[in-house]
Amino acid sequence: MINKYSDKFEINTALKLSYFLGQIGTETQRLNKLQETTCYKSKDRIKEIFGKIYYCDLFEGYEASWDECGEGHPKQCTPKLAKITSDLVVKDKYVCSPLLIDYTYSCRMGNGTPASGDGSKFLGKGFIHLTGKGQFENISNLWNADPDNVNNKKDFAGKDINEITDNIDVAIRASMYYWKDNELNTLVKPDMKDSQIDKVGAIVNGTNPPNSPDDRRKFTKKAYSILIK
């Protein structure tokens, strides 16, 4: 499937393909999961990943409005949470629940308030794990601007959202539009330095440094060792 579109998106050398495979392999847990989970069963794990003062409603004793946003985050709590401490306990309602993602992914990435449900609707999907309503809208625009799709328009932020996970052809093309739009081929370097792979990973993952950097490096280098033979 990748080879079918590799020339179109210029992911057509062993080096470029290795970087691409290293990223999508990590994002999808070895190409096994085209959708991020909403089920975090451990309160300690929730606290470790999402324990920030602007996600104060996660914790017992703190309440935030689900109908308002702050500045790029949910509304601050009453009382105000000033520091993450060892005694904070995650509320039961956030354990293995889409409410966790509705809350922590709200008010950013093009998503609305926690009450909008945008967080869990536009959680990571596809080979790149597109995240946030803004990314789904952008991929729709890129797809629809391509003359090859003149008779195959898509609304990934609306009626066609499930195609990002259920249609492998659509999913791989969507990831390639993302790759091209972010000019990730320009970051591909033949020396395979960890720092360079991390730069690509930071853009794909939206976090700097990216999550699971060891896997991104390992998968990229392993793919290259196979493809150059």
PDB file of N, CA, C and O in Angstrom, residues 142-172:
ATOM      1  N   LEU A 142      -6.282  19.171   2.567  1.00  0.00           N
ATOM      2  CA  LEU A 142      -5.196  18.694   1.706  1.00  0.00           C
ATOM      3  C   LEU A 142      -5.708  17.632   0.735  1.00  0.00           C
ATOM      4  O   LEU A 142      -5.361  17.639  -0.448  1.00  0.00           O
ATOM      5  N   TRP A 143      -6.508  16.735   1.247  1.00  0.00           N
ATOM      6  CA  TRP A 143      -7.090  15.673   0.415  1.00  0.00           C
ATOM      7  C   TRP A 143      -7.937  16.275  -0.709  1.00  0.00           C
ATOM      8  O   TRP A 143      -7.803  15.919  -1.879  1.00  0.00           O
ATOM      9  N   ASN A 144      -8.803  17.204  -0.355  1.00  0.00           N
ATOM     10  CA  ASN A 144      -9.755  17.764  -1.318  1.00  0.00           C
ATOM     11  C   ASN A 144      -9.102  18.725  -2.308  1.00  0.00           C
ATOM     12  O   ASN A 144      -9.649  18.962  -3.394  1.00  0.00           O
ATOM     13  N   ALA A 145      -7.929  19.251  -1.964  1.00  0.00           N
ATOM     14  CA  ALA A 145      -7.208  20.135  -2.879  1.00  0.00           C
ATOM     15  C   ALA A 145      -6.409  19.360  -3.916  1.00  0.00           C
ATOM     16  O   ALA A 145      -5.946  19.932  -4.915  1.00  0.00           O
ATOM     17  N   ASP A 146      -6.251  18.059  -3.722  1.00  0.00           N
ATOM     18  CA  ASP A 146      -5.497  17.210  -4.645  1.00  0.00           C
ATOM     19  C   ASP A 146      -6.372  16.886  -5.857  1.00  0.00           C
ATOM     20  O   ASP A 146      -7.464  16.318  -5.708  1.00  0.00           O
ATOM     21  N   PRO A 147      -5.933  17.231  -7.066  1.00  0.00           N
ATOM     22  CA  PRO A 147      -6.723  16.933  -8.272  1.00  0.00           C
ATOM     23  C   PRO A 147      -7.068  15.459  -8.425  1.00  0.00           C
ATOM     24  O   PRO A 147      -8.091  15.118  -9.035  1.00  0.00           O
ATOM     25  N   ASP A 148      -6.245  14.578  -7.849  1.00  0.00           N
ATOM     26  CA  ASP A 148      -6.539  13.146  -7.936  1.00  0.00           C
ATOM     27  C   ASP A 148      -7.822  12.770  -7.194  1.00  0.00           C
ATOM     28  O   ASP A 148      -8.380  11.692  -7.424  1.00  0.00           O
ATOM     29  N   ASN A 149      -8.265  13.651  -6.306  1.00  0.00           N
ATOM     30  CA  ASN A 149      -9.441  13.350  -5.493  1.00  0.00           C
ATOM     31  C   ASN A 149     -10.659  14.182  -5.885  1.00  0.00           C
ATOM     32  O   ASN A 149     -11.596  14.313  -5.094  1.00  0.00           O
ATOM     33  N   VAL A 150     -10.649  14.713  -7.082  1.00  0.00           N
ATOM     34  CA  VAL A 150     -11.739  15.595  -7.496  1.00  0.00           C
ATOM     35  C   VAL A 150     -13.101  14.911  -7.400  1.00  0.00           C
ATOM     36  O   VAL A 150     -14.123  15.572  -7.119  1.00  0.00           O
ATOM     37  N   ASN A 151     -13.134  13.619  -7.599  1.00  0.00           N
ATOM     38  CA  ASN A 151     -14.397  12.886  -7.504  1.00  0.00           C
ATOM     39  C   ASN A 151     -14.488  12.038  -6.231  1.00  0.00           C
ATOM     40  O   ASN A 151     -15.304  11.112  -6.147  1.00  0.00           O
ATOM     41  N   ASN A 152     -13.639  12.374  -5.273  1.00  0.00           N
ATOM     42  CA  ASN A 152     -13.577  11.573  -4.048  1.00  0.00           C
ATOM     43  C   ASN A 152     -13.291  12.474  -2.849  1.00  0.00           C
ATOM     44  O   ASN A 152     -12.331  12.286  -2.113  1.00  0.00           O
ATOM     45  N   LYS A 153     -14.132  13.475  -2.663  1.00  0.00           N
ATOM     46  CA  LYS A 153     -13.937  14.429  -1.581  1.00  0.00           C
ATOM     47  C   LYS A 153     -14.192  13.762  -0.227  1.00  0.00           C
ATOM     48  O   LYS A 153     -14.993  12.831  -0.114  1.00  0.00           O
ATOM     49  N   LYS A 154     -13.507  14.283   0.796  1.00  0.00           N
ATOM     50  CA  LYS A 154     -13.641  13.708   2.133  1.00  0.00           C
ATOM     51  C   LYS A 154     -13.853  14.800   3.183  1.00  0.00           C
ATOM     52  O   LYS A 154     -13.340  15.920   3.052  1.00  0.00           O
ATOM     53  N   ASP A 155     -14.588  14.436   4.226  1.00  0.00           N
ATOM     54  CA  ASP A 155     -14.746  15.285   5.403  1.00  0.00           C
ATOM     55  C   ASP A 155     -14.345  14.455   6.618  1.00  0.00           C
ATOM     56  O   ASP A 155     -15.173  13.824   7.267  1.00  0.00           O
ATOM     57  N   PHE A 156     -13.035  14.460   6.903  1.00  0.00           N
ATOM     58  CA  PHE A 156     -12.527  13.627   7.985  1.00  0.00           C
ATOM     59  C   PHE A 156     -12.888  14.166   9.364  1.00  0.00           C
ATOM     60  O   PHE A 156     -12.794  13.438  10.359  1.00  0.00           O
ATOM     61  N   ALA A 157     -13.278  15.420   9.428  1.00  0.00           N
ATOM     62  CA  ALA A 157     -13.743  15.976  10.703  1.00  0.00           C
ATOM     63  C   ALA A 157     -15.237  15.738  10.889  1.00  0.00           C
ATOM     64  O   ALA A 157     -15.810  16.142  11.910  1.00  0.00           O
ATOM     65  N   GLY A 158     -15.854  15.088   9.904  1.00  0.00           N
ATOM     66  CA  GLY A 158     -17.285  14.834   9.949  1.00  0.00           C
ATOM     67  C   GLY A 158     -17.623  13.415   9.555  1.00  0.00           C
ATOM     68  O   GLY A 158     -17.155  12.449  10.157  1.00  0.00           O
ATOM     69  N   LYS A 159     -18.359  13.273   8.466  1.00  0.00           N
ATOM     70  CA  LYS A 159     -18.932  11.980   8.092  1.00  0.00           C
ATOM     71  C   LYS A 159     -17.913  10.916   7.714  1.00  0.00           C
ATOM     72  O   LYS A 159     -18.212   9.712   7.770  1.00  0.00           O
ATOM     73  N   ASP A 160     -16.699  11.324   7.325  1.00  0.00           N
ATOM     74  CA  ASP A 160     -15.706  10.340   6.858  1.00  0.00           C
ATOM     75  C   ASP A 160     -14.637  10.029   7.899  1.00  0.00           C
ATOM     76  O   ASP A 160     -13.626   9.395   7.575  1.00  0.00           O
ATOM     77  N   ILE A 161     -14.851  10.425   9.132  1.00  0.00           N
ATOM     78  CA  ILE A 161     -13.813  10.259  10.153  1.00  0.00           C
ATOM     79  C   ILE A 161     -13.406   8.802  10.345  1.00  0.00           C
ATOM     80  O   ILE A 161     -12.223   8.498  10.544  1.00  0.00           O
ATOM     81  N   ASN A 162     -14.355   7.878  10.257  1.00  0.00           N
ATOM     82  CA  ASN A 162     -14.026   6.466  10.507  1.00  0.00           C
ATOM     83  C   ASN A 162     -13.131   5.862   9.431  1.00  0.00           C
ATOM     84  O   ASN A 162     -12.493   4.827   9.661  1.00  0.00           O
ATOM     85  N   GLU A 163     -13.057   6.501   8.263  1.00  0.00           N
ATOM     86  CA  GLU A 163     -12.193   5.976   7.205  1.00  0.00           C
ATOM     87  C   GLU A 163     -10.713   6.068   7.580  1.00  0.00           C
ATOM     88  O   GLU A 163      -9.883   5.337   7.038  1.00  0.00           O
ATOM     89  N   ILE A 164     -10.387   6.955   8.507  1.00  0.00           N
ATOM     90  CA  ILE A 164      -8.996   7.094   8.945  1.00  0.00           C
ATOM     91  C   ILE A 164      -8.529   5.843   9.685  1.00  0.00           C
ATOM     92  O   ILE A 164      -7.340   5.533   9.734  1.00  0.00           O
ATOM     93  N   THR A 165      -9.469   5.103  10.248  1.00  0.00           N
ATOM     94  CA  THR A 165      -9.105   3.879  10.966  1.00  0.00           C
ATOM     95  C   THR A 165      -9.587   2.609  10.264  1.00  0.00           C
ATOM     96  O   THR A 165      -8.998   1.541  10.452  1.00  0.00           O
ATOM     97  N   ASP A 166     -10.646   2.716   9.477  1.00  0.00           N
ATOM     98  CA  ASP A 166     -11.266   1.510   8.914  1.00  0.00           C
ATOM     99  C   ASP A 166     -10.885   1.227   7.460  1.00  0.00           C
ATOM    100  O   ASP A 166     -11.104   0.117   6.972  1.00  0.00           O
ATOM    101  N   ASN A 167     -10.338   2.208   6.772  1.00  0.00           N
ATOM    102  CA  ASN A 167      -9.976   2.053   5.362  1.00  0.00           C
ATOM    103  C   ASN A 167      -8.460   2.238   5.242  1.00  0.00           C
ATOM    104  O   ASN A 167      -7.951   3.356   5.335  1.00  0.00           O
ATOM    105  N   ILE A 168      -7.738   1.136   5.054  1.00  0.00           N
ATOM    106  CA  ILE A 168      -6.277   1.178   5.071  1.00  0.00           C
ATOM    107  C   ILE A 168      -5.728   2.088   3.971  1.00  0.00           C
ATOM    108  O   ILE A 168      -4.766   2.836   4.179  1.00  0.00           O
ATOM    109  N   ASP A 169      -6.341   2.055   2.802  1.00  0.00           N
ATOM    110  CA  ASP A 169      -5.883   2.901   1.697  1.00  0.00           C
ATOM    111  C   ASP A 169      -6.018   4.374   2.060  1.00  0.00           C
ATOM    112  O   ASP A 169      -5.082   5.163   1.874  1.00  0.00           O
ATOM    113  N   VAL A 170      -7.144   4.748   2.592  1.00  0.00           N
ATOM    114  CA  VAL A 170      -7.367   6.136   3.004  1.00  0.00           C
ATOM    115  C   VAL A 170      -6.426   6.517   4.149  1.00  0.00           C
ATOM    116  O   VAL A 170      -5.838   7.603   4.158  1.00  0.00           O
ATOM    117  N   ALA A 171      -6.271   5.601   5.098  1.00  0.00           N
ATOM    118  CA  ALA A 171      -5.444   5.886   6.266  1.00  0.00           C
ATOM    119  C   ALA A 171      -3.989   6.139   5.888  1.00  0.00           C
ATOM    120  O   ALA A 171      -3.350   7.064   6.407  1.00  0.00           O
ATOM    121  N   ILE A 172      -3.443   5.324   4.985  1.00  0.00           N
ATOM    122  CA  ILE A 172      -2.036   5.516   4.622  1.00  0.00           C
ATOM    123  C   ILE A 172      -1.855   6.785   3.815  1.00  0.00           C
ATOM    124  O   ILE A 172      -0.877   7.523   3.988  1.00  0.00           O
TER     125      ILE A 172
END
